[in-house]
C-alpha cells in the first residue's frame, strides 16, 4: 500500500497541461478510450493502458473554448479527473 501511495503522489500531481487539438485526436485514436464522457460542454476520456496500478493519462476537449488538456489521473478517483481540476 505504501508503494501505491508513493506512486500515486509521483504520477497524479494535479498538473494540467494544455495540448493541441491534433494531440487530443491522436490520443483518442491510439487505443480504445476508457471512461469516455461526451456532453454539451466537453469530451473527455482516459487511455486504456495504465502507467501503473490505476494511473493513466486523461484528455479533455472543452467545446466552449476549443482548448484541449491532459493530465495523469487515478481512474478510480474522480476527484483527480480533468473536469474537476478545471471546474467544469
JSON list of N, CA and C in Angstrom, two decimals:
[
{"chain": "A", "resi": 1, "resn": "UNK", "atom": "N", "xyz": [0.82, -1.21, 0.00]},
{"chain": "A", "resi": 1, "resn": "UNK", "atom": "CA", "xyz": [0.00, 0.00, 0.00]},
{"chain": "A", "resi": 1, "resn": "UNK", "atom": "C", "xyz": [0.86, 1.27, 0.00]},
{"chain": "A", "resi": 2, "resn": "UNK", "atom": "N", "xyz": [1.96, 1.23, 0.71]},
{"chain": "A", "resi": 2, "resn": "UNK", "atom": "CA", "xyz": [2.84, 2.40, 0.75]},
{"chain": "A", "resi": 2, "resn": "UNK", "atom": "C", "xyz": [3.41, 2.69, -0.64]},
{"chain": "A", "resi": 3, "resn": "UNK", "atom": "N", "xyz": [3.78, 1.63, -1.36]},
{"chain": "A", "resi": 3, "resn": "UNK", "atom": "CA", "xyz": [4.32, 1.81, -2.70]},
{"chain": "A", "resi": 3, "resn": "UNK", "atom": "C", "xyz": [3.28, 2.45, -3.63]},
{"chain": "A", "resi": 4, "resn": "UNK", "atom": "N", "xyz": [2.04, 2.00, -3.53]},
{"chain": "A", "resi": 4, "resn": "UNK", "atom": "CA", "xyz": [0.97, 2.56, -4.36]},
{"chain": "A", "resi": 4, "resn": "UNK", "atom": "C", "xyz": [0.78, 4.04, -4.03]},
{"chain": "A", "resi": 5, "resn": "UNK", "atom": "N", "xyz": [0.79, 4.39, -2.75]},
{"chain": "A", "resi": 5, "resn": "UNK", "atom": "CA", "xyz": [0.63, 5.78, -2.33]},
{"chain": "A", "resi": 5, "resn": "UNK", "atom": "C", "xyz": [1.77, 6.65, -2.85]},
{"chain": "A", "resi": 6, "resn": "UNK", "atom": "N", "xyz": [2.98, 6.12, -2.81]},
{"chain": "A", "resi": 6, "resn": "UNK", "atom": "CA", "xyz": [4.14, 6.87, -3.32]},
{"chain": "A", "resi": 6, "resn": "UNK", "atom": "C", "xyz": [4.06, 7.03, -4.83]},
{"chain": "A", "resi": 7, "resn": "UNK", "atom": "N", "xyz": [3.64, 5.99, -5.51]},
{"chain": "A", "resi": 7, "resn": "UNK", "atom": "CA", "xyz": [3.49, 6.04, -6.97]},
{"chain": "A", "resi": 7, "resn": "UNK", "atom": "C", "xyz": [2.40, 7.05, -7.35]},
{"chain": "A", "resi": 8, "resn": "UNK", "atom": "N", "xyz": [1.30, 7.04, -6.62]},
{"chain": "A", "resi": 8, "resn": "UNK", "atom": "CA", "xyz": [0.22, 8.00, -6.88]},
{"chain": "A", "resi": 8, "resn": "UNK", "atom": "C", "xyz": [0.71, 9.43, -6.68]},
{"chain": "A", "resi": 9, "resn": "UNK", "atom": "N", "xyz": [1.42, 9.67, -5.60]},
{"chain": "A", "resi": 9, "resn": "UNK", "atom": "CA", "xyz": [1.93, 11.01, -5.32]},
{"chain": "A", "resi": 9, "resn": "UNK", "atom": "C", "xyz": [2.87, 11.49, -6.43]},
{"chain": "A", "resi": 10, "resn": "UNK", "atom": "N", "xyz": [3.65, 10.56, -6.96]},
{"chain": "A", "resi": 10, "resn": "UNK", "atom": "CA", "xyz": [4.60, 10.90, -8.02]},
{"chain": "A", "resi": 10, "resn": "UNK", "atom": "C", "xyz": [3.91, 11.15, -9.37]},
{"chain": "A", "resi": 11, "resn": "UNK", "atom": "N", "xyz": [2.91, 10.33, -9.69]},
{"chain": "A", "resi": 11, "resn": "UNK", "atom": "CA", "xyz": [2.27, 10.41, -11.00]},
{"chain": "A", "resi": 11, "resn": "UNK", "atom": "C", "xyz": [1.06, 11.33, -11.06]},
{"chain": "A", "resi": 12, "resn": "UNK", "atom": "N", "xyz": [0.20, 11.26, -10.07]},
{"chain": "A", "resi": 12, "resn": "UNK", "atom": "CA", "xyz": [-1.06, 12.02, -10.07]},
{"chain": "A", "resi": 12, "resn": "UNK", "atom": "C", "xyz": [-0.84, 13.31, -9.29]},
{"chain": "A", "resi": 13, "resn": "UNK", "atom": "N", "xyz": [-0.26, 14.30, -9.98]},
{"chain": "A", "resi": 13, "resn": "UNK", "atom": "CA", "xyz": [0.15, 15.53, -9.30]},
{"chain": "A", "resi": 13, "resn": "UNK", "atom": "C", "xyz": [-0.82, 16.69, -9.50]},
{"chain": "A", "resi": 14, "resn": "UNK", "atom": "N", "xyz": [-1.87, 16.50, -10.30]},
{"chain": "A", "resi": 14, "resn": "UNK", "atom": "CA", "xyz": [-2.86, 17.55, -10.50]},
{"chain": "A", "resi": 14, "resn": "UNK", "atom": "C", "xyz": [-2.44, 18.64, -11.46]},
{"chain": "A", "resi": 15, "resn": "UNK", "atom": "N", "xyz": [-1.28, 18.47, -12.10]},
{"chain": "A", "resi": 15, "resn": "UNK", "atom": "CA", "xyz": [-0.83, 19.47, -13.06]},
{"chain": "A", "resi": 15, "resn": "UNK", "atom": "C", "xyz": [-1.51, 19.23, -14.41]},
{"chain": "A", "resi": 16, "resn": "UNK", "atom": "N", "xyz": [-2.17, 20.26, -14.90]},
{"chain": "A", "resi": 16, "resn": "UNK", "atom": "CA", "xyz": [-2.90, 20.18, -16.16]},
{"chain": "A", "resi": 16, "resn": "UNK", "atom": "C", "xyz": [-2.08, 20.85, -17.25]},
{"chain": "A", "resi": 17, "resn": "UNK", "atom": "N", "xyz": [-1.94, 20.16, -18.37]},
{"chain": "A", "resi": 17, "resn": "UNK", "atom": "CA", "xyz": [-1.17, 20.69, -19.50]},
{"chain": "A", "resi": 17, "resn": "UNK", "atom": "C", "xyz": [-2.11, 20.94, -20.66]},
{"chain": "A", "resi": 18, "resn": "UNK", "atom": "N", "xyz": [-2.03, 22.13, -21.24]},
{"chain": "A", "resi": 18, "resn": "UNK", "atom": "CA", "xyz": [-2.81, 22.42, -22.45]},
{"chain": "A", "resi": 18, "resn": "UNK", "atom": "C", "xyz": [-2.09, 21.79, -23.64]},
{"chain": "A", "resi": 19, "resn": "UNK", "atom": "N", "xyz": [-2.87, 21.13, -24.51]},
{"chain": "A", "resi": 19, "resn": "UNK", "atom": "CA", "xyz": [-2.33, 20.46, -25.69]},
{"chain": "A", "resi": 19, "resn": "UNK", "atom": "C", "xyz": [-3.09, 20.92, -26.93]},
{"chain": "A", "resi": 20, "resn": "UNK", "atom": "N", "xyz": [-2.60, 20.55, -28.08]},
{"chain": "A", "resi": 20, "resn": "UNK", "atom": "CA", "xyz": [-3.27, 20.91, -29.33]},
{"chain": "A", "resi": 20, "resn": "UNK", "atom": "C", "xyz": [-4.44, 19.96, -29.62]},
{"chain": "A", "resi": 21, "resn": "UNK", "atom": "N", "xyz": [-5.33, 20.39, -30.50]},
{"chain": "A", "resi": 21, "resn": "UNK", "atom": "CA", "xyz": [-6.42, 19.54, -30.96]},
{"chain": "A", "resi": 21, "resn": "UNK", "atom": "C", "xyz": [-5.86, 18.28, -31.62]},
{"chain": "A", "resi": 22, "resn": "UNK", "atom": "N", "xyz": [-4.76, 18.43, -32.34]},
{"chain": "A", "resi": 22, "resn": "UNK", "atom": "CA", "xyz": [-4.13, 17.30, -33.01]},
{"chain": "A", "resi": 22, "resn": "UNK", "atom": "C", "xyz": [-3.64, 16.26, -32.00]},
{"chain": "A", "resi": 23, "resn": "UNK", "atom": "N", "xyz": [-3.04, 16.72, -30.88]},
{"chain": "A", "resi": 23, "resn": "UNK", "atom": "CA", "xyz": [-2.59, 15.80, -29.84]},
{"chain": "A", "resi": 23, "resn": "UNK", "atom": "C", "xyz": [-3.77, 15.08, -29.19]},
{"chain": "A", "resi": 24, "resn": "UNK", "atom": "N", "xyz": [-4.87, 15.81, -28.97]},
{"chain": "A", "resi": 24, "resn": "UNK", "atom": "CA", "xyz": [-6.09, 15.20, -28.42]},
{"chain": "A", "resi": 24, "resn": "UNK", "atom": "C", "xyz": [-6.60, 14.11, -29.36]},
{"chain": "A", "resi": 25, "resn": "UNK", "atom": "N", "xyz": [-6.72, 14.44, -30.65]},
{"chain": "A", "resi": 25, "resn": "UNK", "atom": "CA", "xyz": [-7.22, 13.48, -31.64]},
{"chain": "A", "resi": 25, "resn": "UNK", "atom": "C", "xyz": [-6.31, 12.26, -31.75]},
{"chain": "A", "resi": 26, "resn": "UNK", "atom": "N", "xyz": [-5.01, 12.48, -31.71]},
{"chain": "A", "resi": 26, "resn": "UNK", "atom": "CA", "xyz": [-4.06, 11.37, -31.80]},
{"chain": "A", "resi": 26, "resn": "UNK", "atom": "C", "xyz": [-4.22, 10.43, -30.60]},
{"chain": "A", "resi": 27, "resn": "UNK", "atom": "N", "xyz": [-4.34, 10.99, -29.40]},
{"chain": "A", "resi": 27, "resn": "UNK", "atom": "CA", "xyz": [-4.53, 10.17, -28.20]},
{"chain": "A", "resi": 27, "resn": "UNK", "atom": "C", "xyz": [-5.83, 9.37, -28.29]},
{"chain": "A", "resi": 28, "resn": "UNK", "atom": "N", "xyz": [-6.86, 9.98, -28.82]},
{"chain": "A", "resi": 28, "resn": "UNK", "atom": "CA", "xyz": [-8.15, 9.31, -28.95]},
{"chain": "A", "resi": 28, "resn": "UNK", "atom": "C", "xyz": [-8.08, 8.12, -29.91]},
{"chain": "A", "resi": 29, "resn": "UNK", "atom": "N", "xyz": [-7.22, 8.21, -30.90]},
{"chain": "A", "resi": 29, "resn": "UNK", "atom": "CA", "xyz": [-7.13, 7.16, -31.92]},
{"chain": "A", "resi": 29, "resn": "UNK", "atom": "C", "xyz": [-6.10, 6.07, -31.62]},
{"chain": "A", "resi": 30, "resn": "UNK", "atom": "N", "xyz": [-5.27, 6.25, -30.60]},
{"chain": "A", "resi": 30, "resn": "UNK", "atom": "CA", "xyz": [-4.21, 5.29, -30.31]},
{"chain": "A", "resi": 30, "resn": "UNK", "atom": "C", "xyz": [-4.76, 3.97, -29.79]},
{"chain": "A", "resi": 31, "resn": "UNK", "atom": "N", "xyz": [-5.61, 4.03, -28.78]},
{"chain": "A", "resi": 31, "resn": "UNK", "atom": "CA", "xyz": [-6.21, 2.85, -28.16]},
{"chain": "A", "resi": 31, "resn": "UNK", "atom": "C", "xyz": [-7.69, 3.13, -27.93]},
{"chain": "A", "resi": 32, "resn": "UNK", "atom": "N", "xyz": [-8.48, 2.11, -27.74]},
{"chain": "A", "resi": 32, "resn": "UNK", "atom": "CA", "xyz": [-9.89, 2.38, -27.40]},
{"chain": "A", "resi": 32, "resn": "UNK", "atom": "C", "xyz": [-9.95, 3.18, -26.09]},
{"chain": "A", "resi": 33, "resn": "UNK", "atom": "N", "xyz": [-10.73, 4.26, -26.05]},
{"chain": "A", "resi": 33, "resn": "UNK", "atom": "CA", "xyz": [-10.79, 5.08, -24.84]},
{"chain": "A", "resi": 33, "resn": "UNK", "atom": "C", "xyz": [-11.57, 4.39, -23.72]},
{"chain": "A", "resi": 34, "resn": "UNK", "atom": "N", "xyz": [-11.24, 4.76, -22.49]},
{"chain": "A", "resi": 34, "resn": "UNK", "atom": "CA", "xyz": [-11.98, 4.31, -21.31]},
{"chain": "A", "resi": 34, "resn": "UNK", "atom": "C", "xyz": [-12.63, 5.53, -20.68]},
{"chain": "A", "resi": 35, "resn": "UNK", "atom": "N", "xyz": [-13.75, 5.30, -20.02]},
{"chain": "A", "resi": 35, "resn": "UNK", "atom": "CA", "xyz": [-14.46, 6.37, -19.28]},
{"chain": "A", "resi": 35, "resn": "UNK", "atom": "C", "xyz": [-14.70, 7.58, -20.20]},
{"chain": "A", "resi": 36, "resn": "UNK", "atom": "N", "xyz": [-15.12, 7.31, -21.43]},
{"chain": "A", "resi": 36, "resn": "UNK", "atom": "CA", "xyz": [-15.34, 8.38, -22.40]},
{"chain": "A", "resi": 36, "resn": "UNK", "atom": "C", "xyz": [-16.65, 9.08, -22.06]},
{"chain": "A", "resi": 37, "resn": "UNK", "atom": "N", "xyz": [-16.55, 10.36, -21.77]},
{"chain": "A", "resi": 37, "resn": "UNK", "atom": "CA", "xyz": [-17.71, 11.18, -21.43]},
{"chain": "A", "resi": 37, "resn": "UNK", "atom": "C", "xyz": [-17.84, 12.28, -22.48]},
{"chain": "A", "resi": 38, "resn": "UNK", "atom": "N", "xyz": [-19.01, 12.35, -23.09]},
{"chain": "A", "resi": 38, "resn": "UNK", "atom": "CA", "xyz": [-19.28, 13.40, -24.07]},
{"chain": "A", "resi": 38, "resn": "UNK", "atom": "C", "xyz": [-20.57, 14.08, -23.67]},
{"chain": "A", "resi": 39, "resn": "UNK", "atom": "N", "xyz": [-20.51, 15.38, -23.49]},
{"chain": "A", "resi": 39, "resn": "UNK", "atom": "CA", "xyz": [-21.71, 16.15, -23.20]},
{"chain": "A", "resi": 39, "resn": "UNK", "atom": "C", "xyz": [-21.64, 17.48, -23.96]},
{"chain": "A", "resi": 40, "resn": "UNK", "atom": "N", "xyz": [-22.56, 18.39, -23.67]},
{"chain": "A", "resi": 40, "resn": "UNK", "atom": "CA", "xyz": [-22.60, 19.65, -24.41]},
{"chain": "A", "resi": 40, "resn": "UNK", "atom": "C", "xyz": [-21.40, 20.54, -24.11]},
{"chain": "A", "resi": 41, "resn": "UNK", "atom": "N", "xyz": [-20.71, 20.32, -22.98]},
{"chain": "A", "resi": 41, "resn": "UNK", "atom": "CA", "xyz": [-19.59, 21.18, -22.59]},
{"chain": "A", "resi": 41, "resn": "UNK", "atom": "C", "xyz": [-18.22, 20.63, -23.00]},
{"chain": "A", "resi": 42, "resn": "UNK", "atom": "N", "xyz": [-18.04, 19.31, -22.87]},
{"chain": "A", "resi": 42, "resn": "UNK", "atom": "CA", "xyz": [-16.72, 18.74, -23.14]},
{"chain": "A", "resi": 42, "resn": "UNK", "atom": "C", "xyz": [-16.79, 17.29, -23.57]},
{"chain": "A", "resi": 43, "resn": "UNK", "atom": "N", "xyz": [-15.67, 16.84, -24.13]},
{"chain": "A", "resi": 43, "resn": "UNK", "atom": "CA", "xyz": [-15.44, 15.43, -24.44]},
{"chain": "A", "resi": 43, "resn": "UNK", "atom": "C", "xyz": [-14.18, 15.04, -23.66]},
{"chain": "A", "resi": 44, "resn": "UNK", "atom": "N", "xyz": [-14.27, 13.95, -22.88]},
{"chain": "A", "resi": 44, "resn": "UNK", "atom": "CA", "xyz": [-13.17, 13.57, -22.01]},
{"chain": "A", "resi": 44, "resn": "UNK", "atom": "C", "xyz": [-13.04, 12.05, -21.99]},
{"chain": "A", "resi": 45, "resn": "UNK", "atom": "N", "xyz": [-11.81, 11.56, -22.00]},
{"chain": "A", "resi": 45, "resn": "UNK", "atom": "CA", "xyz": [-11.57, 10.13, -21.95]},
{"chain": "A", "resi": 45, "resn": "UNK", "atom": "C", "xyz": [-10.24, 9.82, -21.28]},
{"chain": "A", "resi": 46, "resn": "UNK", "atom": "N", "xyz": [-10.10, 8.57, -20.86]},
{"chain": "A", "resi": 46, "resn": "UNK", "atom": "CA", "xyz": [-8.84, 8.06, -20.29]},
{"chain": "A", "resi": 46, "resn": "UNK", "atom": "C", "xyz": [-8.23, 7.08, -21.27]},
{"chain": "A", "resi": 47, "resn": "UNK", "atom": "N", "xyz": [-6.90, 7.02, -21.28]},
{"chain": "A", "resi": 47, "resn": "UNK", "atom": "CA", "xyz": [-6.21, 6.00, -22.04]},
{"chain": "A", "resi": 47, "resn": "UNK", "atom": "C", "xyz": [-6.51, 4.65, -21.41]},
{"chain": "A", "resi": 48, "resn": "UNK", "atom": "N", "xyz": [-6.65, 3.62, -22.22]},
{"chain": "A", "resi": 48, "resn": "UNK", "atom": "CA", "xyz": [-6.98, 2.30, -21.70]},
{"chain": "A", "resi": 48, "resn": "UNK", "atom": "C", "xyz": [-5.75, 1.55, -21.21]},
{"chain": "A", "resi": 49, "resn": "UNK", "atom": "N", "xyz": [-4.58, 2.10, -21.42]},
{"chain": "A", "resi": 49, "resn": "UNK", "atom": "CA", "xyz": [-3.35, 1.49, -20.91]},
{"chain": "A", "resi": 49, "resn": "UNK", "atom": "C", "xyz": [-2.89, 2.27, -19.69]},
{"chain": "A", "resi": 50, "resn": "UNK", "atom": "N", "xyz": [-2.70, 1.59, -18.58]},
{"chain": "A", "resi": 50, "resn": "UNK", "atom": "CA", "xyz": [-2.30, 2.23, -17.33]},
{"chain": "A", "resi": 50, "resn": "UNK", "atom": "C", "xyz": [-0.78, 2.42, -17.30]},
{"chain": "A", "resi": 51, "resn": "UNK", "atom": "N", "xyz": [-0.36, 3.54, -16.71]},
{"chain": "A", "resi": 51, "resn": "UNK", "atom": "CA", "xyz": [1.07, 3.75, -16.47]},
{"chain": "A", "resi": 51, "resn": "UNK", "atom": "C", "xyz": [1.53, 2.83, -15.35]},
{"chain": "A", "resi": 52, "resn": "UNK", "atom": "N", "xyz": [0.68, 2.75, -14.33]},
{"chain": "A", "resi": 52, "resn": "UNK", "atom": "CA", "xyz": [0.98, 1.95, -13.15]},
{"chain": "A", "resi": 52, "resn": "UNK", "atom": "C", "xyz": [-0.30, 1.85, -12.34]},
{"chain": "A", "resi": 53, "resn": "UNK", "atom": "N", "xyz": [-0.60, 0.69, -11.80]},
{"chain": "A", "resi": 53, "resn": "UNK", "atom": "CA", "xyz": [-1.80, 0.47, -10.99]},
{"chain": "A", "resi": 53, "resn": "UNK", "atom": "C", "xyz": [-3.02, 1.01, -11.74]},
{"chain": "A", "resi": 54, "resn": "UNK", "atom": "N", "xyz": [-3.71, 2.00, -11.17]},
{"chain": "A", "resi": 54, "resn": "UNK", "atom": "CA", "xyz": [-4.90, 2.58, -11.81]},
{"chain": "A", "resi": 54, "resn": "UNK", "atom": "C", "xyz": [-4.63, 3.99, -12.32]},
{"chain": "A", "resi": 55, "resn": "UNK", "atom": "N", "xyz": [-3.37, 4.30, -12.60]},
{"chain": "A", "resi": 55, "resn": "UNK", "atom": "CA", "xyz": [-2.97, 5.64, -13.01]},
{"chain": "A", "resi": 55, "resn": "UNK", "atom": "C", "xyz": [-2.77, 5.69, -14.53]},
{"chain": "A", "resi": 56, "resn": "UNK", "atom": "N", "xyz": [-3.45, 6.62, -15.17]},
{"chain": "A", "resi": 56, "resn": "UNK", "atom": "CA", "xyz": [-3.40, 6.71, -16.62]},
{"chain": "A", "resi": 56, "resn": "UNK", "atom": "C", "xyz": [-3.55, 8.16, -17.06]},
{"chain": "A", "resi": 57, "resn": "UNK", "atom": "N", "xyz": [-3.28, 8.41, -18.32]},
{"chain": "A", "resi": 57, "resn": "UNK", "atom": "CA", "xyz": [-3.46, 9.76, -18.88]},
{"chain": "A", "resi": 57, "resn": "UNK", "atom": "C", "xyz": [-4.93, 9.98, -19.21]},
{"chain": "A", "resi": 58, "resn": "UNK", "atom": "N", "xyz": [-5.37, 11.21, -18.96]},
{"chain": "A", "resi": 58, "resn": "UNK", "atom": "CA", "xyz": [-6.73, 11.60, -19.32]},
{"chain": "A", "resi": 58, "resn": "UNK", "atom": "C", "xyz": [-6.65, 12.83, -20.21]},
{"chain": "A", "resi": 59, "resn": "UNK", "atom": "N", "xyz": [-7.61, 12.94, -21.13]},
{"chain": "A", "resi": 59, "resn": "UNK", "atom": "CA", "xyz": [-7.65, 14.03, -22.10]},
{"chain": "A", "resi": 59, "resn": "UNK", "atom": "C", "xyz": [-9.03, 14.66, -22.08]},
{"chain": "A", "resi": 60, "resn": "UNK", "atom": "N", "xyz": [-9.09, 15.98, -22.27]},
{"chain": "A", "resi": 60, "resn": "UNK", "atom": "CA", "xyz": [-10.36, 16.70, -22.31]},
{"chain": "A", "resi": 60, "resn": "UNK", "atom": "C", "xyz": [-10.31, 17.78, -23.37]},
{"chain": "A", "resi": 61, "resn": "UNK", "atom": "N", "xyz": [-11.38, 17.87, -24.14]},
{"chain": "A", "resi": 61, "resn": "UNK", "atom": "CA", "xyz": [-11.56, 18.97, -25.09]},
{"chain": "A", "resi": 61, "resn": "UNK", "atom": "C", "xyz": [-12.76, 19.78, -24.64]},
{"chain": "A", "resi": 62, "resn": "UNK", "atom": "N", "xyz": [-12.52, 21.06, -24.32]},
{"chain": "A", "resi": 62, "resn": "UNK", "atom": "CA", "xyz": [-13.57, 21.98, -23.91]},
{"chain": "A", "resi": 62, "resn": "UNK", "atom": "C", "xyz": [-14.24, 22.50, -25.18]},
{"chain": "A", "resi": 63, "resn": "UNK", "atom": "N", "xyz": [-15.52, 22.16, -25.37]},
{"chain": "A", "resi": 63, "resn": "UNK", "atom": "CA", "xyz": [-16.23, 22.53, -26.59]},
{"chain": "A", "resi": 63, "resn": "UNK", "atom": "C", "xyz": [-16.54, 24.02, -26.65]},
{"chain": "A", "resi": 64, "resn": "UNK", "atom": "N", "xyz": [-16.55, 24.71, -25.50]},
{"chain": "A", "resi": 64, "resn": "UNK", "atom": "CA", "xyz": [-16.83, 26.15, -25.47]},
{"chain": "A", "resi": 64, "resn": "UNK", "atom": "C", "xyz": [-15.62, 26.94, -25.92]},
{"chain": "A", "resi": 65, "resn": "UNK", "atom": "N", "xyz": [-14.45, 26.61, -25.37]},
{"chain": "A", "resi": 65, "resn": "UNK", "atom": "CA", "xyz": [-13.23, 27.37, -25.67]},
{"chain": "A", "resi": 65, "resn": "UNK", "atom": "C", "xyz": [-12.43, 26.76, -26.81]},
{"chain": "A", "resi": 66, "resn": "UNK", "atom": "N", "xyz": [-12.66, 25.48, -27.12]},
{"chain": "A", "resi": 66, "resn": "UNK", "atom": "CA", "xyz": [-11.88, 24.79, -28.13]},
{"chain": "A", "resi": 66, "resn": "UNK", "atom": "C", "xyz": [-10.52, 24.33, -27.64]},
{"chain": "A", "resi": 67, "resn": "UNK", "atom": "N", "xyz": [-10.23, 24.55, -26.36]},
{"chain": "A", "resi": 67, "resn": "UNK", "atom": "CA", "xyz": [-8.94, 24.15, -25.80]},
{"chain": "A", "resi": 67, "resn": "UNK", "atom": "C", "xyz": [-8.96, 22.69, -25.38]},
{"chain": "A", "resi": 68, "resn": "UNK", "atom": "N", "xyz": [-7.77, 22.07, -25.43]},
{"chain": "A", "resi": 68, "resn": "UNK", "atom": "CA", "xyz": [-7.62, 20.66, -25.05]},
{"chain": "A", "resi": 68, "resn": "UNK", "atom": "C", "xyz": [-6.58, 20.56, -23.94]},
{"chain": "A", "resi": 69, "resn": "UNK", "atom": "N", "xyz": [-6.77, 19.56, -23.08]},
{"chain": "A", "resi": 69, "resn": "UNK", "atom": "CA", "xyz": [-5.91, 19.41, -21.91]},
{"chain": "A", "resi": 69, "resn": "UNK", "atom": "C", "xyz": [-5.61, 17.93, -21.65]},
{"chain": "A", "resi": 70, "resn": "UNK", "atom": "N", "xyz": [-4.54, 17.70, -20.89]},
{"chain": "A", "resi": 70, "resn": "UNK", "atom": "CA", "xyz": [-4.22, 16.36, -20.43]},
{"chain": "A", "resi": 70, "resn": "UNK", "atom": "C", "xyz": [-3.62, 16.42, -19.03]},
{"chain": "A", "resi": 71, "resn": "UNK", "atom": "N", "xyz": [-3.74, 15.33, -18.32]},
{"chain": "A", "resi": 71, "resn": "UNK", "atom": "CA", "xyz": [-3.10, 15.14, -17.02]},
{"chain": "A", "resi": 71, "resn": "UNK", "atom": "C", "xyz": [-3.10, 13.66, -16.69]},
{"chain": "A", "resi": 72, "resn": "UNK", "atom": "N", "xyz": [-2.39, 13.29, -15.66]},
{"chain": "A", "resi": 72, "resn": "UNK", "atom": "CA", "xyz": [-2.39, 11.92, -15.16]},
{"chain": "A", "resi": 72, "resn": "UNK", "atom": "C", "xyz": [-3.43, 11.84, -14.05]},
{"chain": "A", "resi": 73, "resn": "UNK", "atom": "N", "xyz": [-4.28, 10.80, -14.11]},
{"chain": "A", "resi": 73, "resn": "UNK", "atom": "CA", "xyz": [-5.35, 10.65, -13.13]},
{"chain": "A", "resi": 73, "resn": "UNK", "atom": "C", "xyz": [-5.34, 9.24, -12.53]},
{"chain": "A", "resi": 74, "resn": "UNK", "atom": "N", "xyz": [-6.05, 9.12, -11.43]},
{"chain": "A", "resi": 74, "resn": "UNK", "atom": "CA", "xyz": [-6.38, 7.80, -10.88]},
{"chain": "A", "resi": 74, "resn": "UNK", "atom": "C", "xyz": [-7.77, 7.49, -11.43]},
{"chain": "A", "resi": 75, "resn": "UNK", "atom": "N", "xyz": [-7.86, 6.51, -12.28]},
{"chain": "A", "resi": 75, "resn": "UNK", "atom": "CA", "xyz": [-9.11, 6.22, -12.98]},
{"chain": "A", "resi": 75, "resn": "UNK", "atom": "C", "xyz": [-10.25, 5.89, -12.00]},
{"chain": "A", "resi": 76, "resn": "UNK", "atom": "N", "xyz": [-9.90, 5.47, -10.79]},
{"chain": "A", "resi": 76, "resn": "UNK", "atom": "CA", "xyz": [-10.91, 5.12, -9.79]},
{"chain": "A", "resi": 76, "resn": "UNK", "atom": "C", "xyz": [-11.26, 6.28, -8.86]},
{"chain": "A", "resi": 77, "resn": "UNK", "atom": "N", "xyz": [-10.59, 7.42, -8.99]},
{"chain": "A", "resi": 77, "resn": "UNK", "atom": "CA", "xyz": [-10.82, 8.58, -8.12]},
{"chain": "A", "resi": 77, "resn": "UNK", "atom": "C", "xyz": [-11.18, 9.78, -8.96]},
{"chain": "A", "resi": 78, "resn": "UNK", "atom": "N", "xyz": [-12.48, 10.04, -9.11]},
{"chain": "A", "resi": 78, "resn": "UNK", "atom": "CA", "xyz": [-12.95, 11.12, -9.98]},
{"chain": "A", "resi": 78, "resn": "UNK", "atom": "C", "xyz": [-12.52, 12.51, -9.53]},
{"chain": "A", "resi": 79, "resn": "UNK", "atom": "N", "xyz": [-12.09, 12.65, -8.27]},
{"chain": "A", "resi": 79, "resn": "UNK", "atom": "CA", "xyz": [-11.60, 13.95, -7.82]},
{"chain": "A", "resi": 79, "resn": "UNK", "atom": "C", "xyz": [-10.30, 14.34, -8.51]},
{"chain": "A", "resi": 80, "resn": "UNK", "atom": "N", "xyz": [-9.62, 13.38, -9.13]},
{"chain": "A", "resi": 80, "resn": "UNK", "atom": "CA", "xyz": [-8.37, 13.66, -9.86]},
{"chain": "A", "resi": 80, "resn": "UNK", "atom": "C", "xyz": [-8.62, 13.95, -11.33]},
{"chain": "A", "resi": 81, "resn": "UNK", "atom": "N", "xyz": [-9.86, 13.83, -11.79]},
{"chain": "A", "resi": 81, "resn": "UNK", "atom": "CA", "xyz": [-10.18, 13.95, -13.21]},
{"chain": "A", "resi": 81, "resn": "UNK", "atom": "C", "xyz": [-10.17, 15.40, -13.68]},
{"chain": "A", "resi": 82, "resn": "UNK", "atom": "N", "xyz": [-9.94, 15.57, -14.97]},
{"chain": "A", "resi": 82, "resn": "UNK", "atom": "CA", "xyz": [-9.79, 16.90, -15.57]},
{"chain": "A", "resi": 82, "resn": "UNK", "atom": "C", "xyz": [-11.02, 17.80, -15.39]},
{"chain": "A", "resi": 83, "resn": "UNK", "atom": "N", "xyz": [-12.21, 17.25, -15.52]},
{"chain": "A", "resi": 83, "resn": "UNK", "atom": "CA", "xyz": [-13.39, 18.12, -15.37]},
{"chain": "A", "resi": 83, "resn": "UNK", "atom": "C", "xyz": [-13.43, 18.74, -13.97]},
{"chain": "A", "resi": 84, "resn": "UNK", "atom": "N", "xyz": [-12.99, 18.00, -12.96]},
{"chain": "A", "resi": 84, "resn": "UNK", "atom": "CA", "xyz": [-12.95, 18.54, -11.59]},
{"chain": "A", "resi": 84, "resn": "UNK", "atom": "C", "xyz": [-11.81, 19.55, -11.45]},
{"chain": "A", "resi": 85, "resn": "UNK", "atom": "N", "xyz": [-10.65, 19.20, -12.00]},
{"chain": "A", "resi": 85, "resn": "UNK", "atom": "CA", "xyz": [-9.49, 20.11, -11.90]},
{"chain": "A", "resi": 85, "resn": "UNK", "atom": "C", "xyz": [-9.73, 21.43, -12.62]},
{"chain": "A", "resi": 86, "resn": "UNK", "atom": "N", "xyz": [-10.50, 21.40, -13.71]},
{"chain": "A", "resi": 86, "resn": "UNK", "atom": "CA", "xyz": [-10.79, 22.60, -14.49]},
{"chain": "A", "resi": 86, "resn": "UNK", "atom": "C", "xyz": [-12.08, 23.29, -14.04]},
{"chain": "A", "resi": 87, "resn": "UNK", "atom": "N", "xyz": [-12.80, 22.69, -13.11]},
{"chain": "A", "resi": 87, "resn": "UNK", "atom": "CA", "xyz": [-14.03, 23.29, -12.61]},
{"chain": "A", "resi": 87, "resn": "UNK", "atom": "C", "xyz": [-15.17, 23.27, -13.61]},
{"chain": "A", "resi": 88, "resn": "UNK", "atom": "N", "xyz": [-15.26, 22.20, -14.42]},
{"chain": "A", "resi": 88, "resn": "UNK", "atom": "CA", "xyz": [-16.32, 22.13, -15.44]},
{"chain": "A", "resi": 88, "resn": "UNK", "atom": "C", "xyz": [-17.51, 21.37, -14.92]}
]
